[in-house]
Tab-separated table of C-alpha atoms and ligand atoms in Angstrom:
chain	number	residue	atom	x	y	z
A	1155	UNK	CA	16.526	17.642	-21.310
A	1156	UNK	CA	12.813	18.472	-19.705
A	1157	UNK	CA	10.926	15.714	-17.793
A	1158	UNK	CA	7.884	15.012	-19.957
A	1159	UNK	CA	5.597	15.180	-17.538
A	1160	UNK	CA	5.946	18.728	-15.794
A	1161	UNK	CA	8.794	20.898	-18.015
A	1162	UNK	CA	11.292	20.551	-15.153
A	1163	UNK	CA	15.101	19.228	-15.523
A	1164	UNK	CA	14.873	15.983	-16.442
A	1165	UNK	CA	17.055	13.558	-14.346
A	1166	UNK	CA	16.888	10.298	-16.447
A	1167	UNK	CA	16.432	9.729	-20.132
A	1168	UNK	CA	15.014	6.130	-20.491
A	1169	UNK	CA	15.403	5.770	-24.610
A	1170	UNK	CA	13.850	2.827	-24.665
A	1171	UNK	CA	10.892	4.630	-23.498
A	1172	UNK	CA	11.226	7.614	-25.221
A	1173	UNK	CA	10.917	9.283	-22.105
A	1174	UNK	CA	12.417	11.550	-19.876
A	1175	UNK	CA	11.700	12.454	-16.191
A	1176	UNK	CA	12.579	14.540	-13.611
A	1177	UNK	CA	13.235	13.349	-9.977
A	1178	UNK	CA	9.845	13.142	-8.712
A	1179	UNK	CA	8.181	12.097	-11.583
A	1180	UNK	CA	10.870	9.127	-11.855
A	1181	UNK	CA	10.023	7.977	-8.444
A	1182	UNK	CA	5.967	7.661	-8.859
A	1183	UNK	CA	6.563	6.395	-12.379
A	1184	UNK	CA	8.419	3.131	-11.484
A	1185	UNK	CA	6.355	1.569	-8.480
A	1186	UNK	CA	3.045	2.969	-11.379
A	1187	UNK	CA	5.411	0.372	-13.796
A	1188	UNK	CA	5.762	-2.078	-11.346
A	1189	UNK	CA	1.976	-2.328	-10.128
A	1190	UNK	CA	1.088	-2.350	-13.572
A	1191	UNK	CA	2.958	-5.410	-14.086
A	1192	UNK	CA	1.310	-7.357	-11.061
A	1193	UNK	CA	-1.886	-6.531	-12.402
A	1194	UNK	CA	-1.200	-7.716	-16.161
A	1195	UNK	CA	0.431	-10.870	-15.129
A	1196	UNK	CA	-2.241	-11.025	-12.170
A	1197	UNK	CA	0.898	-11.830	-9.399
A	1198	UNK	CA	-1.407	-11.216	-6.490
A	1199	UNK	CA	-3.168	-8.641	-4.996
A	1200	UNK	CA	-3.492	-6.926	-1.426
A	1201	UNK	CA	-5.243	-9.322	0.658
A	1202	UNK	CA	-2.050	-11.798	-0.247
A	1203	UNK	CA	0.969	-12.394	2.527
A	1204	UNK	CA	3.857	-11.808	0.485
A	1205	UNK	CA	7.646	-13.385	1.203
A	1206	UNK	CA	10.185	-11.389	-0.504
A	1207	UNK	CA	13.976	-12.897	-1.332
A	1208	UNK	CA	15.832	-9.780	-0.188
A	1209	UNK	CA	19.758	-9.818	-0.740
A	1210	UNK	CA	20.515	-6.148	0.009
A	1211	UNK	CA	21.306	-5.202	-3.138
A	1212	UNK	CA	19.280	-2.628	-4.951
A	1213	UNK	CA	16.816	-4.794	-6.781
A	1214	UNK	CA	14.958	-6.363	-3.661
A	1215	UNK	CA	15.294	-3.349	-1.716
A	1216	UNK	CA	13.897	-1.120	-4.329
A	1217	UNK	CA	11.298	-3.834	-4.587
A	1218	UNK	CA	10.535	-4.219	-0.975
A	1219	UNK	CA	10.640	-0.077	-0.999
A	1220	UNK	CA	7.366	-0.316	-4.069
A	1221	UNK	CA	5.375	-2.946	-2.383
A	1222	UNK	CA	5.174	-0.963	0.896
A	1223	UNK	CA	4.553	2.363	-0.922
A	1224	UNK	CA	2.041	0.548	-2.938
A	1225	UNK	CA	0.180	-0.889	0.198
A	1226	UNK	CA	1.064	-4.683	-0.324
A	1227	UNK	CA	1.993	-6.908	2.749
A	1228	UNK	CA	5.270	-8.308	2.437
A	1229	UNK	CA	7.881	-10.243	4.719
A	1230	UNK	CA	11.631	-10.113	3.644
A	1231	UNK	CA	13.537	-12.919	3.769
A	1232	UNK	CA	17.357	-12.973	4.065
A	1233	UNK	CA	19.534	-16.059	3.183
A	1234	UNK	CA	23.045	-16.025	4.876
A	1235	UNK	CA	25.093	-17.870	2.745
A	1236	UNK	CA	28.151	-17.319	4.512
A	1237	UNK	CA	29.647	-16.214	1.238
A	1238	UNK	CA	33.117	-13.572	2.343
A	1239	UNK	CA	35.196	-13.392	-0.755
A	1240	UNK	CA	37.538	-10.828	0.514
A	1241	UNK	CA	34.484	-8.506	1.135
A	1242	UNK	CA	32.439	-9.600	4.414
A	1243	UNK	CA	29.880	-9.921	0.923
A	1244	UNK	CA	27.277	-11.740	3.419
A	1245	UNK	CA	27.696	-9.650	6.762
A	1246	UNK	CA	27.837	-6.352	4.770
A	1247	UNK	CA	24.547	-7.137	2.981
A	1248	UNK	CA	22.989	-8.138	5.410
A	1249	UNK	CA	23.431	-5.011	7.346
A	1250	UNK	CA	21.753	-2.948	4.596
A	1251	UNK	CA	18.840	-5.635	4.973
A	1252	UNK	CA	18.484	-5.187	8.469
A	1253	UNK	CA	18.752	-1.348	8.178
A	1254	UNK	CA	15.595	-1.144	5.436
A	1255	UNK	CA	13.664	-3.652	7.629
A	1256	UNK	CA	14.047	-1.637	10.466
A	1257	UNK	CA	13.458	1.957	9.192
A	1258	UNK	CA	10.420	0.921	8.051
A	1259	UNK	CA	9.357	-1.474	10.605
A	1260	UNK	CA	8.971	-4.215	8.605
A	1261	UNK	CA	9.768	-8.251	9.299
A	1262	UNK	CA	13.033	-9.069	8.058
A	1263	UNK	CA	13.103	-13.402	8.606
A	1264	UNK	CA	17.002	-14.759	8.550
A	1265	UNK	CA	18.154	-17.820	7.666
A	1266	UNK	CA	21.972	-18.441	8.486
A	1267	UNK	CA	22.591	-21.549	5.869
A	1268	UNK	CA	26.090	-22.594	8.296
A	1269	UNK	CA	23.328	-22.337	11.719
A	1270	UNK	CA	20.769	-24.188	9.943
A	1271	UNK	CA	23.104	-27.297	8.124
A	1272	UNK	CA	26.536	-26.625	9.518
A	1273	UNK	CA	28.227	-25.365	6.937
A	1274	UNK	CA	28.118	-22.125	4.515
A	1275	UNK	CA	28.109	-22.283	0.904
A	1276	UNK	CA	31.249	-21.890	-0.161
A	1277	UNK	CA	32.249	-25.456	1.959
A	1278	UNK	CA	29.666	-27.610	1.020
A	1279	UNK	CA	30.609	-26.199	-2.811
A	1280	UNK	CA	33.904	-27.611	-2.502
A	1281	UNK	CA	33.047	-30.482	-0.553
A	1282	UNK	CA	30.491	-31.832	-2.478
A	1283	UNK	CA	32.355	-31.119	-5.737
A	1284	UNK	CA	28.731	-29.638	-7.113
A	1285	UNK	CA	29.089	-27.062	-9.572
A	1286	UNK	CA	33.115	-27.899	-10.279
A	1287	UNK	CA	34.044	-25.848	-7.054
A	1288	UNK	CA	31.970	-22.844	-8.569
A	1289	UNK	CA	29.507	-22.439	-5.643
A	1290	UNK	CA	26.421	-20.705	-8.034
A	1291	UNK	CA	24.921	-24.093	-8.136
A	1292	UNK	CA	24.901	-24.842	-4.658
A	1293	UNK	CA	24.228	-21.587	-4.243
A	1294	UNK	CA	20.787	-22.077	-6.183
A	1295	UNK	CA	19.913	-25.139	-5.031
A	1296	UNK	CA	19.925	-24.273	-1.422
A	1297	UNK	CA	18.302	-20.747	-2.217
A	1298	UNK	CA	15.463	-22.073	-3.701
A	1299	UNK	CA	14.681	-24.938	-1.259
A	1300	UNK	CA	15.202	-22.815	2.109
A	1301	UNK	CA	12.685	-20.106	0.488
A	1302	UNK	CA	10.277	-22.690	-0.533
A	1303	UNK	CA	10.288	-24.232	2.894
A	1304	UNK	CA	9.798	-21.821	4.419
A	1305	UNK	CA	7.165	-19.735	2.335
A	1306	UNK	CA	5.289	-23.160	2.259
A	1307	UNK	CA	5.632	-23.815	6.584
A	1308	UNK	CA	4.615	-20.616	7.570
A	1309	UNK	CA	1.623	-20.493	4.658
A	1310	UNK	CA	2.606	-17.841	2.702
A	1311	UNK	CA	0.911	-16.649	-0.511
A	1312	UNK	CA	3.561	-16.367	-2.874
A	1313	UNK	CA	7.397	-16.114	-3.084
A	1314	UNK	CA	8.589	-12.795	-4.760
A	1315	UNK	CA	11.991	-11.870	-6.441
A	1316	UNK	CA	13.908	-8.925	-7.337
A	1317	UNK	CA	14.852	-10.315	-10.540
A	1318	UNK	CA	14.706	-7.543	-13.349
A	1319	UNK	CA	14.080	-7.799	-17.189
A	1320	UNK	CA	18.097	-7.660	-17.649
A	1321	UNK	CA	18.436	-10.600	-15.545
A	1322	UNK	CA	15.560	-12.700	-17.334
A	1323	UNK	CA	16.773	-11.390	-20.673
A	1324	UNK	CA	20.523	-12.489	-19.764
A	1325	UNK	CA	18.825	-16.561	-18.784
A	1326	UNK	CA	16.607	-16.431	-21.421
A	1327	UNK	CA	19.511	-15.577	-24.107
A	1328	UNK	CA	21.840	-18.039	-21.965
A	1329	UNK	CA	18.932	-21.109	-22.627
A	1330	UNK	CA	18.277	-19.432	-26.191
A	1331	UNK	CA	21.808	-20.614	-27.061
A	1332	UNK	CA	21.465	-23.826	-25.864
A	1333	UNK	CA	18.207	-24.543	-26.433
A	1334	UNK	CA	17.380	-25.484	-23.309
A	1335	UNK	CA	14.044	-26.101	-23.671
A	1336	UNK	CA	13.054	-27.316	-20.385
A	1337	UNK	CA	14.299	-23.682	-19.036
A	1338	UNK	CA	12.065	-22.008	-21.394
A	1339	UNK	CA	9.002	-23.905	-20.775
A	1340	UNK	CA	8.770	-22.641	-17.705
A	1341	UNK	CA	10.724	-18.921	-17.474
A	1342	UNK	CA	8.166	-16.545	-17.105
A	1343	UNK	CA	6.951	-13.479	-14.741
A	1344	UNK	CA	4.660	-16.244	-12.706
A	1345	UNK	CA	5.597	-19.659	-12.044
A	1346	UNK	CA	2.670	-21.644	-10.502
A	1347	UNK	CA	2.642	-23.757	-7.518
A	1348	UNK	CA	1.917	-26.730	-9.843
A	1349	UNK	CA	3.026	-29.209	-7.792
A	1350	UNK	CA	2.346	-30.140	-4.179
A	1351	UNK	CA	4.603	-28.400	-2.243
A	1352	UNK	CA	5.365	-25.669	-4.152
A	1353	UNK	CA	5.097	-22.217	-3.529
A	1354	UNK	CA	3.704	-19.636	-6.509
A	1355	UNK	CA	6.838	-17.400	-7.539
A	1356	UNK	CA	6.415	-14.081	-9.213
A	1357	UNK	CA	8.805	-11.488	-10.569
A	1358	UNK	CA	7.160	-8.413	-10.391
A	1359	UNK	CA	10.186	-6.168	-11.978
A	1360	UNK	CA	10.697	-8.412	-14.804
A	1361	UNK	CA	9.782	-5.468	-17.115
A	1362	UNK	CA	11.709	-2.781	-15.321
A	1363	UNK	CA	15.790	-2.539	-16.672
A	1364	UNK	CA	18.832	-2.749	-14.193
A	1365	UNK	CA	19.170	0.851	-14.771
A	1366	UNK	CA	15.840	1.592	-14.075
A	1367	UNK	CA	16.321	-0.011	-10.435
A	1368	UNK	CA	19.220	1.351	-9.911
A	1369	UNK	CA	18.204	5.003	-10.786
A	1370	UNK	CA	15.250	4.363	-8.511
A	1371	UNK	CA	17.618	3.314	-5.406
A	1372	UNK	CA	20.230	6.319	-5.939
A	1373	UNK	CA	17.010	8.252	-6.120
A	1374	UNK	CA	14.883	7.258	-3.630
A	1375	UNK	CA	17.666	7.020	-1.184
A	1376	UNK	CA	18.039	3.750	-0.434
A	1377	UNK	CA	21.420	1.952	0.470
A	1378	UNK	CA	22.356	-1.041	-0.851
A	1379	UNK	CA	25.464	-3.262	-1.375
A	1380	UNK	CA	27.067	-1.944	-4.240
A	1381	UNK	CA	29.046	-4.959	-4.500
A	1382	UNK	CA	28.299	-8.096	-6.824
A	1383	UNK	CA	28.371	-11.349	-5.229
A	1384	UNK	CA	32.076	-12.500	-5.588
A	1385	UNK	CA	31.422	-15.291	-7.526
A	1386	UNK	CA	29.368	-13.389	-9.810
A	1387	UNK	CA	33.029	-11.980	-11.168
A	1388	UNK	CA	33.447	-13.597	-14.719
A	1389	UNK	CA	30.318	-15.346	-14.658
A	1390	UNK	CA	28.164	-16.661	-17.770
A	1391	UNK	CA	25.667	-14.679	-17.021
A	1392	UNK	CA	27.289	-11.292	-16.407
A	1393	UNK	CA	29.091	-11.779	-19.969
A	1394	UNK	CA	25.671	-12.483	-21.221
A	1395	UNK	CA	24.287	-9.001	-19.866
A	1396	UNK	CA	26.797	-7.252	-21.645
A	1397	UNK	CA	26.621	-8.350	-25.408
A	1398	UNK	CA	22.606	-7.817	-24.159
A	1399	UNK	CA	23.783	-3.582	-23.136
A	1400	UNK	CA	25.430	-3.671	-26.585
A	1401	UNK	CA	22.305	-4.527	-28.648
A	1402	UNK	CA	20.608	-2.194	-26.114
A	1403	UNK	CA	22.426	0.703	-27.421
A	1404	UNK	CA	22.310	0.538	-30.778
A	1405	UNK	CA	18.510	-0.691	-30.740
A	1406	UNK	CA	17.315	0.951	-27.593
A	1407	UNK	CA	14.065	-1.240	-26.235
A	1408	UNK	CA	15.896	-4.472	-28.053
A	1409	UNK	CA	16.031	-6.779	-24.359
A	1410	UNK	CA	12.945	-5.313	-23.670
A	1411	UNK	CA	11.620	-6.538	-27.119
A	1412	UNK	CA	13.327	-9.970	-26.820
A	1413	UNK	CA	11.617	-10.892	-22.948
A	1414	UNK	CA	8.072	-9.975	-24.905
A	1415	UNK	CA	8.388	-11.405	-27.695
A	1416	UNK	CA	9.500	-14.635	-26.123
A	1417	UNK	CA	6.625	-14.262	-23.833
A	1418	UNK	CA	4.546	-13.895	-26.637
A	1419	UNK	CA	5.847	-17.210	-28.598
A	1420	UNK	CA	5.265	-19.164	-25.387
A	1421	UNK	CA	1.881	-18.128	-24.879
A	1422	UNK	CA	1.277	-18.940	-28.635
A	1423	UNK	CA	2.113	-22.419	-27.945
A	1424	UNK	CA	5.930	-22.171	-29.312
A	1425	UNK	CA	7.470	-24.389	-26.284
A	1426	UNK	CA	5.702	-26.967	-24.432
A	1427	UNK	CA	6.594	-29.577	-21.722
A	1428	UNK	CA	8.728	-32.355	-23.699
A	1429	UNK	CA	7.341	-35.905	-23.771
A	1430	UNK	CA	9.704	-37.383	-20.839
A	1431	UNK	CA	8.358	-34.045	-18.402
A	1432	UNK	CA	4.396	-34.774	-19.433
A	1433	UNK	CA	5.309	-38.563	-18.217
A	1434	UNK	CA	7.187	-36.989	-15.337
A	1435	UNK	CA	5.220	-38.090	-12.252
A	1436	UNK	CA	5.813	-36.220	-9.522
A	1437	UNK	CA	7.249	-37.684	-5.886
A	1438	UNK	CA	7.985	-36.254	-2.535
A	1439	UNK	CA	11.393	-36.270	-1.560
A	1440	UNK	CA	10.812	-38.616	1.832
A	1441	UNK	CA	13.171	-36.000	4.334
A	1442	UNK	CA	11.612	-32.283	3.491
A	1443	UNK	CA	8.154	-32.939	1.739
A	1444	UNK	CA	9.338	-31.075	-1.251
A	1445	UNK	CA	8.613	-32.316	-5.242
A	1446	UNK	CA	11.743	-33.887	-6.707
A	1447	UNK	CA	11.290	-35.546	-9.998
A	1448	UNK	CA	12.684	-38.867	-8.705
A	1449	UNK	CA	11.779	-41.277	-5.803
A	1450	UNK	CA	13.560	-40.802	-2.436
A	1451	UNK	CA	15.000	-37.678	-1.433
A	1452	UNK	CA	15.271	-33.852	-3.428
A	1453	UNK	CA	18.484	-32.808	-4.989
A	1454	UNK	CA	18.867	-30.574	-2.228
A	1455	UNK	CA	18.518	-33.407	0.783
A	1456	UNK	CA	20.465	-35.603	-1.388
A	1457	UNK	CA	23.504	-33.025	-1.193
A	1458	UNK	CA	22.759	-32.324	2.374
A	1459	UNK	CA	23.077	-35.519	3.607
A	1460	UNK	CA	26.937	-35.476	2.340
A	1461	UNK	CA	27.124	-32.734	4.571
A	1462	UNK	CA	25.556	-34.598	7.730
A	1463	UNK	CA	27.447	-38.092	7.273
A	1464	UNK	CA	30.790	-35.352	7.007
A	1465	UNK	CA	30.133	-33.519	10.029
A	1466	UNK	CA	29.170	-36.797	11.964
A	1467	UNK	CA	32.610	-37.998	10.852
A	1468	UNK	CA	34.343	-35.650	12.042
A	1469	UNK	CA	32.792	-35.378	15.385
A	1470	UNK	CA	33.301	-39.596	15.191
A	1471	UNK	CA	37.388	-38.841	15.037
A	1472	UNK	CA	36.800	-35.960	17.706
A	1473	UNK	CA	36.261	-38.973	20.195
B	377	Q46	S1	24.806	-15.144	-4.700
B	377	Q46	FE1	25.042	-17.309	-5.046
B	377	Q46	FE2	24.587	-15.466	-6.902
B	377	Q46	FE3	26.866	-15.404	-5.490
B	377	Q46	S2	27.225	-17.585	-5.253
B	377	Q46	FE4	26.477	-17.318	-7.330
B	377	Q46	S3	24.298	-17.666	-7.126
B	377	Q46	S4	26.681	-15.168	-7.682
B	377	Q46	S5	22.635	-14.601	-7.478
B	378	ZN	ZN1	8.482	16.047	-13.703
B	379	ZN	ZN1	14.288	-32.762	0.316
């Protein structure tokens, strides 16, 4: 197979694409794909101050890699969840964080979850009894309130993820399923800051396929944590990505199809905000200045505070 571009050996074969490229070519082509999708879903631009969720796997780092070969400013931010699971998965990806940041000079912030609210994940999961001792949920929760805060306290313009068009297509056939139509209201590249407090978040490689990124990494040379998060093992979502791979290869383009399309219905009016979220009115959650949908404190500072009155306990008995 010849890349299409120049005649030499061809590296990848992207079907979907019918197209072919060699190393090089690869390598300009995806960060050409990837600033083609901040300009079409207009993400931001250069004069923005970018925070980027980087986990160390290949997606953010690949996606920190573009932004600094395409010129934009970005910060990364690393959440410690203290998550082990036989692995050391936290410590070792953080590591490969650290490492990018520093070859390239760039600001790596780091937010150790256990040093900020005294304990990791994986206890307050099984503690609090959120998420039937699976800790994804607290997981989430805490995720997206630490990057919020801080993207919103130190003024940043908008919150970026690595999330790629497998993973949307995955949550978008997960809430197709169900129905859950308050999910697909609002899943999309961009998701305004349309509340007080909010930060804008953008996906800018939610058009680019897992393979894609990964190609790119192996490529490009950059190490990641080849690992999955632990409690990714057996998850929804995973099992959702693979009946996705099998419509992939007998209809190459098919996920890529599906994300559009649905983009396509929503901007044709297809969903919109149910009757109860129109009458929603919006409140600040009275401990961390955040939008929660009801009065008094966030979902997050309402699990949190479990967490305080248990660690005061316990330093209560220690007297
Ligand atoms: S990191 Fe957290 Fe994921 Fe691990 S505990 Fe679940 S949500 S699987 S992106
Ligand atoms: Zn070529
Ligand atoms: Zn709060």
């Amino acid at each position: 197979m010849r890349c299409q571009k120049c005649g030499e050996k061809a590296v990848i074969n992207m079907r979907q694409h019918k197209l072919a490229l060699c190393k090089s070519h690869f390598l300009d082509w995806v960060p050409d794909q990837v600033e083609r999708t901040i300009k079409r879903y207009r993400m931001f631009t250069r004069h923005d101050h970018l925070l980027l969720a980087v986990s160390g796997g290949k997606d953010s780092l690949s996606l920190w890699d573009i932004l600094y070969r395409l010129g934009y400013s970005a910060d990364g931010l690393y959440i410690g969840l203290g998550i082990n699971g036989g692995v050391n998965y936290s410590e070792n990806s953080l590591e490969y964080a650290l490492n990018f940041a520093k070859e390239r000079k760039l600001l790596l912030q780091v937010k150790d979850i256990q040093a900020e609210y005294g304990e990791t994940v994986p206890m307050m999961t099984i503690r609090t009894h959120r998420g039937r001792y699976k800790p994804c949920s607290v997981c989430g929760l805490t995720k997206r309130h630490v990057m919020n805060q801080l993207a919103r306290s130190q003024g940043y313009d908008a919150l970026l993820t690595g999330h790629n068009l497998d993973d949307e297509a995955a949550f978008l056939f997960g809430n197709t399923l169900s129905w859950v139509g308050s999910y697909l209201v609002h899943q999309g590249p961009v998701l305004e800051a349309n509340r007080p407090g909010l930060v804008r978040k953008v996906k800018p490689l939610c058009r680019m396929y897992e393979r894609e990124m990964a190609a790119y990494a192996l490529l490009g040379g950059i190490p990641y944590i080849q690992e999955e998060c632990p409690h990714a093992i057996g998850s929804t979502s995973i099992y959702h990505k693979e009946i996705l791979n099998k419509l992939e290869a007998d209809r190459p383009g098919a996920k890529l199809s599906f994300y559009l399309s649905f983009l396509q219905a929503r901007r044709n009016g297809l969903f919109s905000p149910s009757a109860d979220e129109r009458a929603e009115s919006v409140h600040t959650c009275s401990k961390c200045g955040q939008p929660t949908s009801a009065p008094g404190l966030c979902a997050f500072c309402r699990m949190f505070s479990k967490t305080e009155d248990y660690l005061l306990s316990n330093q209560l008995d220690g007297l």
